[in-house]
Coordinates of C-alpha atoms and ligand atoms in Angstrom, one line a residue:
M1 CA 14.8 17.8 -10.6
K2 CA 16.2 14.5 -9.4
I3 CA 15.1 13.2 -6.1
L4 CA 16.5 10.3 -4.1
G5 CA 13.9 8.4 -2.1
I6 CA 14.5 6.3 1.0
E7 CA 11.8 3.9 2.5
T8 CA 12.2 1.7 5.6
S9 CA 8.9 2.1 7.4
C10 CA 8.1 -1.7 7.7
D11 CA 9.7 -4.7 6.1
E12 CA 10.9 -3.4 2.7
T13 CA 14.2 -1.7 2.4
S14 CA 14.0 0.6 -0.7
V15 CA 16.0 3.3 -2.4
A16 CA 14.9 5.0 -5.6
L17 CA 15.8 7.8 -7.9
I18 CA 13.2 9.7 -9.9
K19 CA 13.2 12.6 -12.3
A20 CA 10.5 15.2 -12.1
E21 CA 9.8 18.0 -14.6
K22 CA 6.8 20.0 -13.5
F23 CA 4.2 17.3 -13.3
N24 CA 5.9 14.7 -15.4
F25 CA 7.6 12.0 -13.5
K26 CA 9.9 9.2 -14.4
I27 CA 11.5 6.4 -12.3
L28 CA 15.2 6.1 -13.0
S29 CA 15.6 3.3 -10.4
N30 CA 13.5 1.8 -7.7
I31 CA 15.1 -1.0 -5.8
V32 CA 13.1 -2.9 -3.3
H33 CA 14.5 -5.5 -1.0
S34 CA 11.8 -7.4 0.8
Q35 CA 12.4 -9.1 4.1
I36 CA 9.6 -11.7 3.5
K37 CA 12.0 -14.7 3.8
V38 CA 13.2 -13.6 7.2
H39 CA 9.7 -12.8 8.6
K40 CA 8.1 -16.0 7.2
K41 CA 9.6 -17.9 10.1
Y42 CA 7.7 -15.8 12.6
G43 CA 4.5 -15.5 10.6
G44 CA 4.6 -11.7 10.8
V45 CA 6.9 -8.7 11.1
Y46 CA 9.0 -8.3 14.3
P47 CA 10.1 -4.6 14.7
L48 CA 13.7 -5.3 15.9
V49 CA 14.3 -8.1 13.3
A50 CA 13.1 -5.7 10.6
A51 CA 15.4 -2.9 11.9
R52 CA 18.4 -5.3 11.9
E53 CA 17.5 -6.3 8.3
H54 CA 17.3 -2.6 7.2
E55 CA 20.7 -2.0 8.7
K56 CA 22.1 -5.0 6.7
N57 CA 20.4 -4.1 3.5
L58 CA 20.3 -0.3 3.2
I59 CA 23.9 0.1 1.8
P60 CA 23.6 -2.7 -0.8
V61 CA 20.2 -1.5 -1.9
F62 CA 21.5 2.1 -2.1
E63 CA 24.5 1.0 -4.2
K64 CA 22.2 -0.9 -6.6
A65 CA 19.9 2.1 -6.9
I66 CA 22.4 5.0 -7.4
T67 CA 26.0 5.6 -8.2
L68 CA 28.1 8.0 -6.2
N69 CA 28.4 10.1 -9.3
D70 CA 24.5 10.3 -9.6
I71 CA 24.1 11.4 -6.1
K72 CA 26.1 14.5 -6.8
N73 CA 23.5 15.5 -9.3
I74 CA 20.4 15.0 -7.2
D75 CA 18.4 18.0 -5.9
F76 CA 17.3 16.6 -2.6
I77 CA 16.5 13.5 -0.5
S78 CA 13.0 12.4 0.5
V79 CA 12.5 10.0 3.4
T80 CA 9.6 8.3 5.1
I81 CA 9.2 9.6 8.7
G82 CA 5.9 7.7 9.5
P83 CA 3.6 5.9 10.0
G84 CA 5.5 2.7 10.6
L85 CA 7.7 0.7 13.0
A86 CA 9.9 3.1 15.1
P87 CA 13.2 1.1 14.8
S88 CA 12.8 0.7 11.1
L89 CA 11.9 4.4 10.5
L90 CA 14.9 5.5 12.6
L91 CA 17.4 3.6 10.4
G92 CA 16.0 5.2 7.2
L93 CA 16.0 8.6 8.7
F94 CA 19.5 8.4 10.2
F95 CA 20.9 7.0 6.9
S96 CA 19.2 9.9 5.0
K97 CA 20.5 12.5 7.4
L98 CA 24.1 11.2 6.9
L99 CA 23.7 11.3 3.1
A100 CA 22.3 14.8 3.3
L101 CA 25.1 15.9 5.5
Y102 CA 27.9 14.3 3.6
F103 CA 26.7 15.3 0.1
K104 CA 25.3 18.6 1.2
K105 CA 21.8 17.9 -0.1
P106 CA 18.5 19.2 1.4
L107 CA 16.2 16.6 3.1
I108 CA 12.4 16.4 3.3
G109 CA 10.4 14.0 5.5
V110 CA 7.2 12.6 4.1
N111 CA 4.2 10.6 5.3
H112 CA 4.3 7.1 3.9
L113 CA 0.6 7.2 3.1
Q114 CA 1.2 10.2 0.8
G115 CA 3.5 7.9 -1.1
H116 CA 0.7 5.3 -1.6
I117 CA -1.8 8.0 -2.6
F118 CA 0.4 9.3 -5.5
S119 CA 1.8 5.9 -6.6
P120 CA -0.2 5.5 -9.8
F121 CA 1.3 8.7 -11.2
L122 CA 4.5 6.7 -11.6
N123 CA 2.9 3.9 -13.6
E124 CA 4.8 2.5 -16.6
K125 CA 2.7 -0.7 -17.2
E126 CA -0.8 0.0 -15.8
K127 CA -2.9 2.8 -17.2
K128 CA -1.3 6.1 -16.0
P129 CA -3.6 8.9 -14.7
K130 CA -3.3 12.5 -15.8
F131 CA -1.9 14.7 -13.0
S132 CA -5.1 16.3 -11.8
F133 CA -7.3 16.6 -8.7
P134 CA -9.6 15.7 -7.1
Y135 CA -9.8 12.0 -6.8
I136 CA -10.8 9.3 -4.3
C137 CA -8.1 7.0 -3.0
L138 CA -8.5 3.7 -1.3
I139 CA -5.3 2.8 0.5
V140 CA -5.5 -0.9 1.3
S141 CA -2.4 -2.6 2.7
G142 CA -1.0 -4.6 5.6
G143 CA -1.0 -1.6 7.9
H144 CA -3.8 0.6 6.5
T145 CA -7.3 0.5 5.1
E146 CA -8.4 4.1 4.5
L147 CA -10.7 5.9 2.1
V148 CA -9.5 9.4 1.4
L149 CA -10.7 12.3 -0.7
I150 CA -7.7 13.9 -2.3
K151 CA -8.5 17.6 -3.0
D152 CA -5.0 18.7 -3.8
I153 CA -1.4 17.7 -3.1
L154 CA -1.5 18.3 0.6
N155 CA -5.3 18.7 1.0
Y156 CA -7.1 15.6 2.1
K157 CA -10.3 14.5 3.8
V158 CA -10.2 11.0 5.4
L159 CA -13.7 9.6 4.6
G160 CA -13.3 6.4 6.6
K161 CA -10.9 3.8 7.8
T162 CA -10.8 0.4 9.4
L163 CA -12.0 0.3 13.0
D164 CA -9.7 -2.6 13.9
D165 CA -7.4 -4.7 11.6
A166 CA -6.2 -3.6 8.2
C167 CA -7.5 -5.6 5.2
G168 CA -4.0 -7.0 4.3
E169 CA -3.4 -7.9 8.0
A170 CA -6.7 -10.0 7.9
F171 CA -5.4 -11.7 4.8
D172 CA -2.1 -12.5 6.6
K173 CA -4.0 -13.8 9.7
V174 CA -6.4 -15.9 7.7
A175 CA -3.6 -17.4 5.8
R176 CA -1.9 -18.4 9.0
I177 CA -5.2 -20.0 10.2
L178 CA -5.2 -22.0 7.0
G179 CA -1.6 -23.0 7.5
E180 CA -0.1 -20.8 4.8
D181 CA 3.0 -18.6 5.0
Y182 CA 3.4 -14.9 5.4
P183 CA 2.5 -12.7 3.5
G184 CA -0.9 -14.3 3.2
G185 CA -2.5 -12.1 0.5
P186 CA -1.1 -13.8 -2.6
K187 CA -1.7 -17.3 -1.0
I188 CA -5.3 -16.5 -0.3
E189 CA -5.8 -15.1 -3.8
K190 CA -4.4 -18.3 -5.4
L191 CA -6.5 -20.6 -3.2
A192 CA -9.7 -18.5 -3.8
E193 CA -9.2 -18.5 -7.5
K194 CA -9.1 -22.3 -7.6
Y195 CA -12.5 -22.5 -6.0
R196 CA -14.0 -19.6 -7.9
K197 CA -13.3 -21.2 -11.2
Q198 CA -15.7 -24.0 -10.4
K199 CA -18.6 -22.0 -8.9
I200 CA -21.0 -19.2 -9.6
Y201 CA -22.3 -17.6 -6.4
K202 CA -24.7 -15.0 -5.1
I203 CA -23.8 -12.6 -2.3
K204 CA -26.4 -14.2 -0.1
D205 CA -24.6 -17.5 -0.4
L206 CA -21.4 -16.2 1.2
E207 CA -20.5 -18.1 4.3
F208 CA -19.1 -15.0 6.1
S209 CA -21.1 -11.8 6.0
P210 CA -19.2 -8.9 4.5
P211 CA -18.4 -6.6 7.5
L212 CA -20.1 -3.2 7.7
I213 CA -21.5 -3.6 4.2
N214 CA -24.7 -1.7 5.0
S215 CA -23.3 0.8 7.5
E216 CA -24.0 4.4 6.5
D217 CA -20.4 5.5 6.7
F218 CA -17.1 4.8 5.0
N219 CA -15.5 2.7 7.7
F220 CA -14.3 -0.9 7.5
S221 CA -13.7 -3.7 9.9
Y222 CA -11.8 -7.0 9.6
S223 CA -11.2 -8.5 13.0
G224 CA -14.7 -10.1 13.2
L225 CA -14.4 -11.6 9.8
K226 CA -11.0 -13.1 10.7
T227 CA -12.6 -14.6 13.9
S228 CA -15.4 -16.1 11.8
V229 CA -12.8 -17.9 9.7
L230 CA -11.1 -19.1 12.8
Y231 CA -14.3 -20.6 14.2
K232 CA -15.1 -22.2 10.9
V233 CA -11.7 -23.9 10.7
K234 CA -11.9 -25.0 14.3
K235 CA -15.3 -26.6 13.6
S236 CA -14.2 -28.6 10.6
K237 CA -12.7 -32.0 11.2
V238 CA -10.2 -32.0 8.3
L239 CA -8.6 -29.0 6.6
N240 CA -7.8 -30.3 3.1
E241 CA -6.9 -28.2 0.0
K242 CA -10.5 -28.2 -1.2
L243 CA -11.9 -26.8 2.1
K244 CA -9.0 -24.3 2.3
S245 CA -9.8 -23.0 -1.2
K246 CA -13.5 -22.7 -0.3
I247 CA -12.8 -20.8 2.9
A248 CA -10.2 -18.5 1.1
F249 CA -12.8 -17.7 -1.6
H250 CA -15.6 -16.9 0.9
F251 CA -13.2 -14.8 3.0
Q252 CA -11.8 -12.9 0.1
E253 CA -15.2 -12.0 -1.4
S254 CA -16.5 -10.8 2.0
A255 CA -13.4 -8.8 2.6
F256 CA -13.6 -7.0 -0.8
L257 CA -17.3 -6.3 -1.1
P258 CA -17.3 -3.5 1.4
L259 CA -14.2 -1.9 -0.2
V260 CA -15.8 -1.9 -3.6
K261 CA -19.2 -0.8 -2.5
K262 CA -18.0 2.1 -0.2
T263 CA -15.4 3.4 -2.6
L264 CA -17.8 3.5 -5.5
L265 CA -20.4 5.1 -3.2
A266 CA -18.0 7.8 -2.1
S267 CA -17.3 8.5 -5.8
E268 CA -21.0 9.0 -6.4
K269 CA -21.7 11.0 -3.2
F270 CA -18.9 13.5 -3.9
N271 CA -19.4 13.3 -7.6
I272 CA -15.7 12.5 -8.2
K273 CA -15.1 10.2 -11.2
K274 CA -11.5 9.4 -10.7
I275 CA -10.5 6.6 -8.2
F276 CA -7.1 5.2 -7.2
I277 CA -6.8 1.9 -5.4
T278 CA -3.3 1.6 -3.8
G279 CA -1.2 -0.4 -1.3
G280 CA -0.2 -4.1 -1.1
V281 CA -3.7 -5.5 -1.5
S282 CA -4.3 -3.5 -4.7
A283 CA -2.1 -6.2 -6.4
N284 CA -5.0 -8.6 -6.1
N285 CA -6.6 -9.4 -9.5
R286 CA -10.0 -10.3 -8.0
L287 CA -10.2 -6.9 -6.3
K288 CA -9.5 -5.3 -9.7
E289 CA -12.1 -7.4 -11.4
M290 CA -14.7 -6.5 -8.7
F291 CA -14.1 -2.8 -9.2
Y292 CA -14.4 -3.1 -13.0
E293 CA -17.5 -5.2 -12.8
N294 CA -19.3 -2.8 -10.5
K295 CA -18.2 0.7 -11.6
K296 CA -20.3 3.0 -13.8
S297 CA -19.0 3.6 -17.3
K298 CA -17.9 7.2 -16.6
V299 CA -15.8 6.3 -13.5
E300 CA -12.1 5.9 -14.2
I301 CA -10.2 3.5 -11.9
Y302 CA -6.4 3.4 -11.6
F303 CA -4.2 0.8 -10.0
P304 CA -0.4 1.1 -9.4
D305 CA 2.1 -1.1 -11.3
K306 CA 2.9 -4.2 -9.3
I307 CA 6.2 -2.8 -7.9
L308 CA 4.3 0.3 -6.8
T309 CA 1.6 -1.5 -4.9
Q310 CA 4.1 -2.6 -2.3
D311 CA 6.2 -0.3 -0.1
N312 CA 8.8 1.3 -2.4
A313 CA 11.0 4.4 -2.3
G314 CA 9.9 5.6 -5.8
M315 CA 6.5 6.7 -4.4
I316 CA 8.3 8.3 -1.4
A317 CA 10.6 10.4 -3.8
L318 CA 7.4 11.5 -5.6
A319 CA 5.6 12.4 -2.4
G320 CA 8.7 14.5 -1.3
Y321 CA 8.8 16.2 -4.7
L322 CA 5.1 17.1 -4.6
K323 CA 5.4 18.3 -0.9
Y324 CA 8.3 20.5 -1.9
K325 CA 6.4 21.9 -4.9
K326 CA 3.6 22.9 -2.5
T327 CA 5.6 24.2 0.5
K328 CA 8.9 25.2 -1.0
K329 CA 10.5 24.2 2.2
F330 CA 13.0 21.5 3.3
D331 CA 13.4 20.1 6.8
S332 CA 16.1 20.8 9.3
L333 CA 18.5 17.9 9.7
T334 CA 18.5 18.5 13.4
N335 CA 14.8 18.8 14.0
L336 CA 13.4 16.2 11.6
K337 CA 12.1 13.3 13.6
I338 CA 10.3 10.0 13.0
S339 CA 6.6 10.0 13.7
P340 CA 5.5 6.3 14.0
N341 CA 1.8 7.2 14.4
L342 CA 1.6 9.9 11.8
E343 CA -1.8 10.3 10.2
L344 CA -2.9 11.9 7.0
Ligands
KG4_401 O1 1.7 -2.1 1.0 P1 2.4 -3.3 1.6 O2 3.6 -3.9 0.9 O3 2.9 -2.9 3.1 C1 2.2 -2.1 4.0 O4 2.3 -0.9 3.9 O5 1.4 -2.7 4.7 O6 1.2 -4.3 1.8 C2 1.5 -5.6 2.3 C3 0.1 -6.3 2.5 C4 0.3 -7.7 3.2 O7 -0.7 -7.8 4.2 C5 -0.1 -8.7 2.0 O8 -0.6 -9.9 2.5 C6 -1.0 -7.9 1.2 O9 -0.5 -6.6 1.2 N1 -1.0 -8.4 -0.2 C7 -2.2 -8.9 -0.8 C8 -1.8 -9.4 -2.1 N2 -0.4 -9.1 -2.2 C9 0.0 -8.5 -1.1 N3 -3.4 -9.1 -0.3 C10 -4.3 -9.6 -1.1 N4 -4.0 -10.1 -2.4 C11 -2.8 -10.0 -2.9 N5 -2.5 -10.4 -4.1
ZN402 ZN1 2.7 0.9 2.8

């Protein structure tokens, strides 16, 4: 089967084509247009600005991803219906409905988080997992921080999630406090790395305590940590590069320790040896290193390829294919609606 994927839930416009034979998947194209440059000015994503950008970019991205001849040979279209920003989701859904209508193709609406959950199955560079269940998935992005037990394609148990901000959101806010551009994740990682190269540290020496590290659940919290950084910066007289690096390092370590500890704990508690770490923050090399340093030898950890860590339509096409495999049903063009607060 060939599936066309469309993703517009936040600030990435993406169109992809994948090929799936039973449980072997291959990306034929996966074009992502990021709106970072536009949102940099505002220090975050504004929903109506994002929607306007999707309207501008959907057609050129579509034309880059697929030829009109290819579209005649696809089996169906898979589109993100939520969670995400309503104006952005509406554009992707409407565009998909028009394509479905014009080319007489079936349409299936998928949960964006299912895309992240399956993303490592499309790996071409990073280690590729065998298609099997169960596994534990940590989704860690700008909008989500959730630990989920994946029992089967559409059978999940959410073990815990953030009680306030998402981890990536905290990286973006802390970067702004330090005077860095959006998106903050890569900037913080770079700053932190400069400092880490010079020091060896112990957890007890961290300047900000890792949030909820000892709570007996699988929840996370990032708003208090961000506020601690804000106070620290306000108290310091000068914010030079050296201090920025130090703060970025202490923040990053404290932000990641609960993710690593609780994910590995969940794998032990449920006796599940396969773990996926997905979403925008999973691109962070220090996070990878911390997982590898702390995991037991029998535990297998998988990260998506860099392009698959961010929002992309390849993972949406795959999620649509797997949903169809399980339900054998497509959605009605009239009744399919966006669902901005959709949960797993
Ligand atoms: O998955 P994604 O593209 O969009 C959402 O669904 O949210 O994730 C974007 C988030 C941003 O908050 C960004 O700062 C963060 O992922 N991010 C990182 C890194 N690269 C991106 N956070 C930490 N370290 C990175 N290297
Ligand atoms: Zn996402």
